[in-house]
Coordinates of C-alpha atoms in Angstrom, one line a residue:
M124 CA -71.0 3.8 31.4
D125 CA -68.7 2.5 28.4
L126 CA -65.1 3.6 28.5
T127 CA -63.5 4.9 25.2
R128 CA -60.5 3.1 24.0
T129 CA -58.4 6.1 24.7
E130 CA -59.6 5.8 28.9
V131 CA -59.2 2.2 29.0
A132 CA -55.6 2.4 27.2
V133 CA -54.9 5.4 30.2
R134 CA -56.2 3.0 32.8
K135 CA -54.1 -0.1 31.9
D136 CA -50.9 2.3 31.5
R137 CA -51.5 3.9 35.2
R138 CA -51.9 0.2 36.2
G139 CA -48.6 -1.2 34.4
S140 CA -46.7 2.0 36.0
A141 CA -48.1 1.3 39.7
A142 CA -47.1 -2.6 39.1
R143 CA -43.3 -1.5 37.8
F144 CA -43.0 0.9 40.6
G145 CA -44.2 -1.4 43.2
L146 CA -41.8 -4.4 42.2
I147 CA -38.8 -2.0 41.7
A148 CA -39.2 0.0 45.1
L149 CA -38.2 -2.8 47.5
P150 CA -35.2 -3.7 45.9
V151 CA -34.4 0.1 45.6
A152 CA -34.9 0.9 49.0
F153 CA -32.8 -2.1 49.8
F154 CA -29.6 -1.2 47.9
A155 CA -30.2 2.6 49.1
A156 CA -30.4 1.4 52.8
F157 CA -27.8 -1.9 52.9
F158 CA -25.4 -0.5 50.3
A159 CA -25.2 3.0 49.1
Y160 CA -25.6 4.6 52.4
P161 CA -22.8 2.4 54.2
V162 CA -20.3 3.1 51.4
A163 CA -21.2 6.5 51.1
A164 CA -21.2 7.0 55.0
I165 CA -17.5 5.5 55.4
V166 CA -16.0 7.3 52.4
A167 CA -17.7 10.6 53.8
R168 CA -16.2 9.7 56.9
G169 CA -12.7 9.0 55.7
L170 CA -12.7 12.3 53.6
K171 CA -14.5 14.9 55.4
V172 CA -13.1 16.9 58.1
D173 CA -15.0 19.2 60.0
G174 CA -17.7 19.1 57.6
A175 CA -15.6 20.2 54.4
W176 CA -14.6 17.8 51.6
R177 CA -10.6 16.6 51.7
L178 CA -10.5 16.0 48.0
G179 CA -6.9 16.9 47.7
R180 CA -6.6 13.5 50.0
I181 CA -6.9 11.6 46.7
G182 CA -4.0 12.9 45.3
E183 CA -1.9 12.5 48.3
V184 CA -2.7 8.8 49.0
L185 CA -1.9 8.2 45.5
A186 CA 1.5 9.7 45.7
Q187 CA 2.3 7.2 48.4
S188 CA 4.8 4.5 46.9
D189 CA 3.3 1.7 49.2
V190 CA -0.2 2.6 47.3
R191 CA 1.0 2.6 44.2
H192 CA 2.7 -0.8 44.7
V193 CA -0.4 -2.0 45.7
L194 CA -1.9 -0.6 42.8
W195 CA 0.3 -2.1 40.6
F196 CA 0.4 -5.9 42.1
T197 CA -3.8 -6.1 42.3
T198 CA -3.9 -5.2 38.9
W199 CA -0.7 -7.3 37.5
Q200 CA -1.9 -10.6 39.8
A201 CA -5.8 -10.2 38.2
L202 CA -4.2 -10.0 34.5
V203 CA -2.2 -13.0 35.2
S204 CA -4.5 -14.8 36.6
T205 CA -6.7 -14.3 34.1
A206 CA -4.5 -15.6 31.7
L207 CA -3.4 -18.2 33.4
T208 CA -7.2 -19.2 34.0
L209 CA -8.1 -19.2 30.2
L210 CA -5.1 -21.2 29.7
I211 CA -5.9 -24.1 31.6
A212 CA -9.8 -23.9 31.2
L213 CA -10.1 -23.4 27.9
P214 CA -9.2 -27.2 26.9
G215 CA -11.9 -28.4 29.7
A216 CA -14.4 -25.9 28.1
Y217 CA -14.0 -27.8 25.2
V218 CA -13.8 -31.4 26.8
F219 CA -17.3 -30.4 29.0
A220 CA -18.9 -29.1 25.4
R221 CA -18.1 -31.4 22.6
F222 CA -17.2 -34.9 24.4
D223 CA -19.6 -37.3 26.0
F224 CA -17.9 -39.6 28.6
R225 CA -18.9 -41.8 31.6
G226 CA -19.3 -39.6 35.0
K227 CA -19.4 -36.6 32.8
Q228 CA -22.3 -34.8 35.3
V229 CA -20.4 -35.8 38.0
L230 CA -17.4 -34.2 37.6
R231 CA -19.0 -31.2 36.2
A232 CA -20.4 -30.6 39.8
A233 CA -17.1 -31.4 41.2
V234 CA -15.6 -28.7 39.0
T235 CA -18.1 -26.3 40.3
V236 CA -17.3 -27.3 43.7
P237 CA -14.3 -24.7 44.3
F238 CA -16.4 -21.8 42.4
V239 CA -18.9 -22.0 45.5
L240 CA -16.4 -22.2 48.3
P241 CA -15.1 -19.4 50.7
T242 CA -12.2 -17.5 49.5
V243 CA -11.0 -18.8 53.1
V244 CA -11.7 -22.4 52.4
V245 CA -9.8 -22.1 49.1
G246 CA -7.0 -20.2 50.9
T247 CA -7.1 -22.9 53.5
A248 CA -6.7 -26.2 51.2
F249 CA -3.9 -24.6 49.4
L250 CA -1.9 -23.8 52.7
A251 CA -2.5 -27.4 53.4
L252 CA -1.0 -28.3 50.0
V253 CA 1.7 -25.8 49.7
G254 CA 2.3 -24.0 53.0
R255 CA 4.3 -25.2 56.0
G256 CA 4.0 -28.8 56.9
G257 CA 2.1 -29.0 53.5
L258 CA 2.2 -31.9 50.8
L259 CA 4.7 -30.5 49.1
D260 CA 7.0 -29.5 51.8
E261 CA 7.0 -32.8 53.6
L262 CA 7.5 -34.8 49.8
W263 CA 10.1 -32.5 48.1
G264 CA 10.6 -29.8 50.8
V265 CA 8.8 -26.9 48.5
R266 CA 6.7 -24.3 50.0
L267 CA 5.1 -21.8 47.9
D268 CA 2.7 -20.1 51.0
T269 CA 4.8 -16.7 50.8
T270 CA 5.4 -16.8 46.4
V271 CA 3.2 -15.1 44.5
W272 CA 3.0 -18.7 42.9
A273 CA 0.4 -19.8 45.7
I274 CA -2.0 -17.2 44.9
L275 CA -2.2 -17.7 41.1
L276 CA -2.7 -20.8 41.2
A277 CA -5.4 -20.5 43.7
H278 CA -7.0 -18.0 41.7
V279 CA -7.0 -20.4 38.9
F280 CA -8.5 -23.2 41.1
F281 CA -11.2 -20.5 42.3
N282 CA -12.3 -19.3 38.6
Y283 CA -11.9 -22.5 36.7
A284 CA -15.5 -23.5 36.6
V285 CA -16.6 -19.8 35.5
V286 CA -14.6 -20.1 32.0
V287 CA -15.8 -24.1 32.3
R288 CA -19.6 -22.8 32.6
T289 CA -19.7 -19.6 30.3
V290 CA -17.5 -20.9 27.2
G291 CA -18.2 -24.0 27.7
G292 CA -21.9 -23.5 27.2
L293 CA -21.8 -21.2 24.5
W294 CA -19.1 -23.9 23.0
A295 CA -22.0 -26.9 23.2
Q296 CA -24.5 -24.3 21.0
L297 CA -22.4 -23.9 18.0
D298 CA -22.8 -25.7 14.9
P299 CA -19.7 -27.9 14.3
R300 CA -20.6 -28.3 11.0
Q301 CA -19.4 -25.1 10.3
E302 CA -15.7 -25.9 11.5
E303 CA -15.7 -29.4 9.3
A304 CA -17.0 -27.1 6.4
A305 CA -13.8 -25.3 6.8
R306 CA -11.7 -28.6 6.9
M307 CA -12.9 -29.7 4.2
L308 CA -11.8 -26.5 1.9
G309 CA -8.3 -27.4 3.1
A310 CA -8.3 -25.0 6.7
S311 CA -6.2 -27.0 9.2
P312 CA -7.6 -27.9 12.3
W313 CA -6.2 -25.0 13.9
R314 CA -6.7 -22.4 11.2
A315 CA -10.2 -23.8 11.2
W316 CA -10.8 -23.1 14.9
R317 CA -8.9 -19.8 14.8
Q318 CA -10.9 -18.4 12.0
V319 CA -14.4 -20.1 12.4
T320 CA -15.2 -21.1 16.3
L321 CA -13.2 -18.7 18.1
P322 CA -15.0 -15.5 16.6
A323 CA -18.2 -17.0 17.6
L324 CA -16.9 -17.6 21.1
G325 CA -15.2 -14.3 21.5
P326 CA -17.9 -12.6 23.4
A327 CA -18.0 -15.8 25.8
V328 CA -14.5 -15.8 26.4
A329 CA -14.6 -11.8 26.6
A330 CA -17.3 -12.4 29.3
A331 CA -15.6 -15.2 31.4
A332 CA -12.3 -13.0 31.6
L333 CA -14.0 -9.9 32.5
M334 CA -15.4 -12.3 35.4
V335 CA -12.3 -14.0 36.5
F336 CA -10.8 -10.6 36.3
L337 CA -13.4 -8.7 38.5
F338 CA -13.4 -11.5 41.0
T339 CA -9.2 -11.5 41.4
F340 CA -8.8 -7.9 41.0
T341 CA -11.3 -7.9 44.4
S342 CA -9.3 -11.2 46.0
F343 CA -9.4 -10.6 49.3
G344 CA -9.2 -14.2 51.6
V345 CA -7.1 -15.7 49.1
V346 CA -4.4 -13.0 49.2
Q347 CA -4.8 -12.9 53.1
I348 CA -4.3 -16.4 53.8
L349 CA -1.5 -17.1 51.6
G350 CA 0.0 -13.8 50.4
G351 CA 1.2 -12.8 54.1
P352 CA 2.9 -9.6 54.7
T353 CA 4.5 -9.8 51.6
F354 CA 1.7 -9.4 49.1
S355 CA -1.4 -6.9 49.3
T356 CA -4.3 -6.4 47.1
L357 CA -6.6 -3.2 47.2
E358 CA -9.3 -5.6 49.0
V359 CA -6.4 -6.7 51.4
E360 CA -5.0 -3.2 52.3
I361 CA -8.3 -1.6 53.0
Y362 CA -9.1 -4.3 55.4
R363 CA -5.7 -3.1 56.9
Q364 CA -5.8 0.7 56.9
T365 CA -9.2 0.1 58.1
S366 CA -8.7 -2.6 61.4
E367 CA -5.2 -2.3 62.1
I368 CA -4.0 1.1 61.2
F369 CA -7.6 3.1 61.6
D370 CA -6.6 5.1 58.8
L371 CA -10.4 5.8 57.2
S372 CA -9.1 8.8 54.8
T373 CA -6.7 6.6 53.0
A374 CA -8.9 3.3 53.1
A375 CA -11.4 5.9 51.6
V376 CA -9.3 7.0 49.1
L377 CA -8.8 3.2 47.6
T378 CA -12.5 2.6 48.0
L379 CA -13.0 5.3 45.6
I380 CA -10.6 3.9 43.3
Q381 CA -11.9 0.3 43.6
F382 CA -15.4 1.8 42.9
V383 CA -14.2 3.1 39.7
A384 CA -12.2 0.2 38.2
V385 CA -15.1 -2.2 39.1
G386 CA -17.5 0.0 37.4
A387 CA -15.5 0.2 34.1
I388 CA -14.9 -3.8 34.5
L389 CA -19.0 -4.3 35.0
A390 CA -19.7 -1.4 32.2
L391 CA -17.5 -3.9 29.9
H392 CA -18.9 -7.2 31.0
A393 CA -22.8 -6.3 30.1
W394 CA -21.1 -4.5 26.5
T395 CA -20.0 -8.0 26.1
V396 CA -22.9 -10.1 27.5
R397 CA -25.3 -8.2 25.0
R398 CA -23.1 -9.5 22.4
R399 CA -23.0 -12.9 23.2
E400 CA -26.7 -13.0 23.7
T401 CA -27.4 -12.1 20.3
A402 CA -24.6 -14.6 18.9
L403 CA -27.0 -17.3 21.3
R404 CA -29.8 -16.5 18.8
L405 CA -27.8 -17.3 15.6
V406 CA -26.6 -20.6 17.0
D407 CA -27.5 -24.5 16.9
A408 CA -29.1 -25.1 20.3
S409 CA -28.9 -28.7 19.5
V410 CA -26.8 -31.5 21.4
T411 CA -23.4 -31.8 20.0
A412 CA -21.2 -33.9 22.7
R413 CA -19.7 -37.5 21.5
R414 CA -17.5 -39.9 22.7
P415 CA -13.7 -38.9 21.9
R416 CA -12.1 -40.2 18.5
G417 CA -8.8 -40.9 18.1
A418 CA -5.7 -40.8 19.7
G419 CA -5.8 -36.7 20.0
Q420 CA -9.1 -36.5 21.7
W421 CA -8.5 -39.2 24.2
A422 CA -5.3 -37.6 24.9
L423 CA -7.0 -34.1 25.4
L424 CA -9.4 -35.8 27.6
G425 CA -6.9 -37.5 29.4
G426 CA -4.8 -34.4 30.0
V427 CA -8.1 -32.3 31.1
L428 CA -9.1 -34.7 33.8
L429 CA -5.4 -34.9 34.8
T430 CA -5.8 -31.3 35.2
I431 CA -8.8 -30.9 37.3
V432 CA -7.5 -33.9 39.8
V433 CA -4.1 -31.9 40.6
L434 CA -5.5 -28.5 40.3
L435 CA -8.8 -29.0 41.6
L436 CA -9.5 -32.2 43.5
L437 CA -6.1 -32.5 45.1
P438 CA -6.3 -29.4 47.5
L439 CA -9.2 -30.2 48.9
A440 CA -8.2 -34.2 49.5
V441 CA -5.1 -32.6 51.4
L442 CA -7.4 -30.2 53.1
V443 CA -9.7 -33.0 54.3
Q444 CA -6.2 -35.2 55.2
R445 CA -4.9 -32.5 57.2
S446 CA -8.5 -32.2 59.2
L447 CA -8.0 -36.1 60.0
D448 CA -4.1 -35.8 61.2
A449 CA -4.7 -36.3 65.0
P450 CA -5.7 -39.6 66.4
G451 CA -9.5 -40.0 66.8
F452 CA -10.8 -37.3 64.8
G453 CA -9.1 -35.1 67.6
Y454 CA -9.3 -31.9 65.8
Y455 CA -13.3 -32.3 65.5
R456 CA -13.5 -33.1 68.8
A457 CA -11.6 -30.1 70.0
L458 CA -14.1 -28.2 67.8
T459 CA -16.7 -28.7 70.7
R460 CA -14.8 -27.2 73.8
A461 CA -14.1 -23.4 74.5
D462 CA -11.1 -22.2 74.7
G463 CA -12.1 -18.6 76.8
G464 CA -9.9 -16.8 74.6
V465 CA -10.5 -15.5 71.0
F466 CA -13.9 -18.0 70.9
L467 CA -16.3 -17.2 73.6
V468 CA -18.2 -20.3 72.5
P469 CA -17.2 -23.6 71.0
P470 CA -16.1 -23.3 67.3
I471 CA -18.2 -26.1 66.4
E472 CA -21.5 -23.6 67.1
A473 CA -20.2 -21.3 64.1
I474 CA -21.6 -24.5 61.9
G475 CA -24.9 -23.6 63.2
N476 CA -24.9 -19.6 63.3
S477 CA -23.8 -20.0 59.3
L478 CA -26.7 -22.4 58.7
E479 CA -29.1 -19.6 60.2
Y480 CA -27.7 -16.9 58.7
A481 CA -27.4 -18.4 55.2
V482 CA -31.3 -19.3 55.5
A483 CA -32.3 -15.7 56.7
A484 CA -30.0 -14.2 53.6
T485 CA -31.2 -16.5 50.8
V486 CA -34.7 -15.7 51.9
I487 CA -33.6 -11.7 51.8
A488 CA -32.2 -12.6 48.3
V489 CA -34.6 -14.5 46.6
V490 CA -37.3 -11.9 47.7
I491 CA -35.3 -8.8 46.5
G492 CA -33.7 -10.5 43.7
G493 CA -36.7 -12.0 42.7
L494 CA -38.6 -8.5 42.5
A495 CA -35.9 -6.9 40.6
A496 CA -35.8 -9.9 38.1
V497 CA -39.4 -9.3 37.2
A498 CA -39.4 -5.7 37.1
L499 CA -36.5 -6.2 34.7
T500 CA -38.4 -8.8 32.7
R501 CA -41.2 -6.4 31.9
R502 CA -42.1 -5.0 28.6
D503 CA -42.5 -1.7 30.0
A504 CA -39.5 -1.3 31.9
G505 CA -38.4 2.2 31.9
R506 CA -34.8 3.4 31.5
F507 CA -34.3 4.0 35.2
V508 CA -35.2 0.1 35.8
R509 CA -33.1 -0.8 33.0
G510 CA -29.9 0.9 34.3
F511 CA -30.8 -0.7 37.7
D512 CA -29.7 -3.7 36.5
A513 CA -25.9 -2.9 36.1
L514 CA -26.3 -1.5 39.9
L515 CA -27.2 -4.9 40.8
M516 CA -24.0 -6.4 40.1
L517 CA -21.9 -3.6 42.1
P518 CA -21.6 -5.7 45.4
L519 CA -19.9 -8.2 43.6
G520 CA -17.0 -6.2 42.5
V521 CA -17.3 -3.3 45.9
S522 CA -15.0 -4.0 48.8
A523 CA -17.2 -6.5 51.2
V524 CA -15.0 -4.9 53.8
T525 CA -16.0 -1.6 53.1
V526 CA -19.5 -2.4 53.3
G527 CA -19.0 -4.5 56.2
F528 CA -17.6 -1.2 58.5
G529 CA -20.0 0.4 56.5
F530 CA -22.3 -1.3 58.4
L531 CA -21.0 -0.5 61.8
I532 CA -20.6 3.5 61.2
A533 CA -24.0 4.0 59.2
L534 CA -26.2 1.9 61.1
D535 CA -25.9 3.3 64.6
E536 CA -28.7 5.2 65.0
P537 CA -32.5 5.2 64.8
P538 CA -33.9 4.2 62.4
L539 CA -31.2 1.8 61.5
D540 CA -30.0 0.9 64.6
L541 CA -29.2 -2.7 63.9
R542 CA -25.5 -2.6 65.4
S543 CA -26.8 -5.3 68.1
S544 CA -29.2 -7.4 65.6
W545 CA -28.4 -10.6 64.6
I546 CA -30.4 -9.8 61.1
L547 CA -26.7 -7.3 60.6
V548 CA -24.9 -10.5 59.1
P549 CA -28.0 -12.0 56.7
L550 CA -28.3 -8.2 55.1
A551 CA -24.7 -8.2 54.3
Q552 CA -24.6 -11.5 52.9
A553 CA -27.7 -11.0 50.9
L554 CA -25.9 -8.2 49.0
V555 CA -23.5 -11.0 47.6
G556 CA -26.4 -13.1 46.8
V557 CA -29.1 -10.7 45.2
P558 CA -26.6 -10.6 41.6
F559 CA -26.9 -14.4 41.6
V560 CA -30.6 -14.8 42.2
V561 CA -31.0 -12.0 39.3
R562 CA -28.7 -13.5 36.8
T563 CA -30.2 -16.8 37.4
M564 CA -33.7 -16.0 37.0
L565 CA -33.8 -13.4 34.3
P566 CA -33.2 -15.9 31.3
V567 CA -36.0 -17.9 32.1
L568 CA -38.5 -15.2 33.3
R569 CA -37.3 -13.5 29.6
A570 CA -38.4 -17.0 27.6
V571 CA -41.9 -16.9 29.3
D572 CA -44.3 -15.9 26.2
V573 CA -45.6 -12.6 26.7
R574 CA -48.6 -13.7 25.3
L575 CA -49.4 -15.9 28.3
R576 CA -49.5 -13.2 30.6
E577 CA -51.9 -11.0 28.3
A578 CA -54.4 -13.4 27.9
A579 CA -54.8 -13.9 31.2
S580 CA -54.8 -10.3 32.0
V581 CA -57.6 -9.8 29.4
L582 CA -59.3 -12.8 31.2
G583 CA -59.6 -10.4 33.9
A584 CA -56.4 -12.2 36.3
S585 CA -54.8 -9.6 38.5
P586 CA -50.9 -9.4 37.8
W587 CA -50.4 -10.9 41.2
R588 CA -52.7 -13.9 39.7
V589 CA -50.6 -14.0 36.7
W590 CA -47.5 -14.4 38.5
R591 CA -48.8 -17.1 40.4
E592 CA -50.6 -19.2 37.9
V593 CA -48.3 -18.2 34.5
D594 CA -44.7 -17.2 35.7
L595 CA -44.2 -19.4 38.8
P596 CA -44.8 -22.8 37.3
M597 CA -42.1 -21.9 34.7
V598 CA -39.6 -20.1 37.1
R599 CA -39.9 -22.6 39.8
R600 CA -36.9 -24.3 39.1
A601 CA -34.6 -21.2 38.5
L602 CA -36.1 -19.9 41.8
L603 CA -35.3 -22.9 43.6
I604 CA -31.4 -22.7 41.8
A605 CA -31.1 -19.2 42.6
A606 CA -32.0 -19.9 45.9
G607 CA -29.2 -22.8 46.0
F608 CA -26.7 -20.4 45.0
A609 CA -27.7 -17.3 47.5
F610 CA -27.5 -19.9 50.2
A611 CA -23.8 -21.2 49.0
V612 CA -22.5 -17.6 48.7
S613 CA -24.1 -16.4 51.6
L614 CA -22.7 -19.2 53.7
G615 CA -19.1 -18.2 52.6
E616 CA -19.2 -14.5 52.9
F617 CA -16.0 -13.7 55.0
G618 CA -15.6 -9.9 54.0
A619 CA -18.2 -8.4 55.6
T620 CA -18.8 -10.8 57.9
V621 CA -15.8 -10.2 59.4
F622 CA -16.7 -6.8 60.7
I623 CA -19.8 -7.5 62.3
A624 CA -20.3 -11.1 63.2
R625 CA -20.4 -11.2 66.9
P626 CA -17.8 -12.8 69.1
D627 CA -20.5 -15.1 70.7
S628 CA -21.9 -15.8 67.0
P629 CA -19.0 -16.6 64.7
T630 CA -19.5 -17.9 61.4
L631 CA -17.6 -20.7 59.8
P632 CA -15.1 -18.3 57.2
V633 CA -14.8 -16.3 60.6
A634 CA -13.9 -18.9 63.1
V635 CA -11.4 -20.4 60.2
A636 CA -9.9 -17.0 60.0
R637 CA -9.2 -16.7 63.4
L638 CA -8.3 -20.1 64.3
L639 CA -5.3 -19.7 61.5
G640 CA -4.5 -16.2 62.8
R641 CA -3.4 -17.9 66.0
P642 CA -0.3 -20.2 66.5
G643 CA -0.3 -23.7 67.3
E644 CA -1.2 -27.3 65.5
L645 CA -4.3 -27.5 67.0
N646 CA -5.4 -24.2 66.4
Y647 CA -4.2 -25.0 62.4
G648 CA -5.6 -28.6 62.6
Q649 CA -9.5 -27.1 63.8
A650 CA -9.1 -24.6 61.2
M651 CA -8.5 -27.8 58.7
A652 CA -11.5 -29.5 60.3
L653 CA -13.6 -26.7 60.2
S654 CA -12.9 -25.8 56.5
T655 CA -13.8 -29.6 55.5
I656 CA -17.3 -29.1 57.2
L657 CA -18.0 -26.2 55.2
M658 CA -16.7 -27.6 52.1
V659 CA -18.9 -30.6 52.6
V660 CA -21.8 -28.1 53.1
C661 CA -21.3 -26.1 49.9
A662 CA -20.5 -29.4 48.1
V663 CA -23.8 -30.7 48.8
A664 CA -25.6 -27.5 48.0
L665 CA -24.1 -27.6 44.7
L666 CA -25.1 -31.4 44.2
V667 CA -28.8 -30.3 44.5
L668 CA -28.1 -27.2 42.4
E669 CA -26.9 -29.8 39.9
R670 CA -30.3 -32.1 40.1
L671 CA -32.8 -29.4 39.6
R672 CA -30.3 -28.2 36.5
T673 CA -31.0 -31.2 34.9
A674 CA -31.1 -30.7 30.6
D675 CA -30.3 -27.1 31.5
R676 CA -28.2 -25.9 28.2
T677 CA -28.6 -22.0 28.3
G678 CA -25.3 -21.5 28.7
E679 CA -25.9 -19.2 31.8
F680 CA -23.5 -19.9 34.6

């Protein structure tokens, strides 16, 4: 019996709805169980007394002078860190976008290494440079480890690549003839750049600035190591209230404050990204890089290279040098011995633990993020699916400390009694990896011609076969890049893992933090050695990403 066109359309719409629901169901369930539920559980534990909400506690906490000081310092240092990062990194963005020079690709990869490094390693590297017994202390007797400058410079070190990648990617696609036309009409170089190039770069600069502000506003590892007892951000204060003072009420209020702030930042970021994507469709995407011309451009290139060496490479070099201070690789050999104290196993076992956890977290992040990315690119995606896109970014800004402690509180009874399970650590790490997977795969999936999918469907291919034979060959490289990013960020996750990693199975960041928290030259040297190992693993992962990213000039970070 032949079907009418209406019946065919209805059946097709039902199949599309079922496919859309199937794609988004697992990511929604994952975030509900392992993000929303733990965060809600710890907030409720802090703001509920005998089953009744104590919302007045919010005003009580905000009235405390030390809490107001933490809020002020968190905001102030994030604003200053963002301004410094833009000031120092924008020349680098221009150089990588418009100049062609020998070793550019290798240097571009080296610039990105700090961003994928765990914050614990970043803090340790600067501790080796500006702390007690560091390079500056030995040469000139200068110590910055208890000053705000150490925190600010470490934030610039960490976020330099965000500006270079985000702004430089768009800058490389702007047609330079527009600025040249303004110059021919009599505009000075500064005026031509200010009135022609800068407005076009505005959305990318704003997006980069908001991302840097988000990362510095929620800074934990850097401030924990370099700030000492003097400086504390919201994230550090949440950790202190949770693990040292055991004041869940204050920690819950601070979590809510950070949640609201991060939500506002992400909303602004989504708006600027939409503006940026609109601009990218209007620009010339041809390659514009050329050899520097004239003394001024060579001086600019030299200045950027000097900045990269001093600000980005020197801390890492000092970190490696400090790990080799003991003769005969003494600090590295000490990692193979258990001390029976903080570590129940030799610290060297943290390497295997971290790799195992990171692989498991990568698989989870790729599956969850891949399904979410496919659902978001469907033409029939509903309003709920599009709204879920913004929620995917929340784990990057919501307190990882809150998530980790929430795991301990919420996942302690059937059917989610996971406190003694090894999978708890990869689940927490995957929460941070999923946003990177989604952001890496979305631009490529959106670039796939929808008519190819429709043609395959008309020829009788099932949705799974359409994905396997049409989409997968085109997004295979992006999928590998996404997996690499998820692996790198999982390897370095610290804020949540510090709560849930078992004493007999520490990860590398947790082991580094424990060693730094103990007095003695041997512990300090072992921390430097473990940090160097972690840095090398992350750098290798990044170099593999760069090989996969060849000829990628989409401007996406």
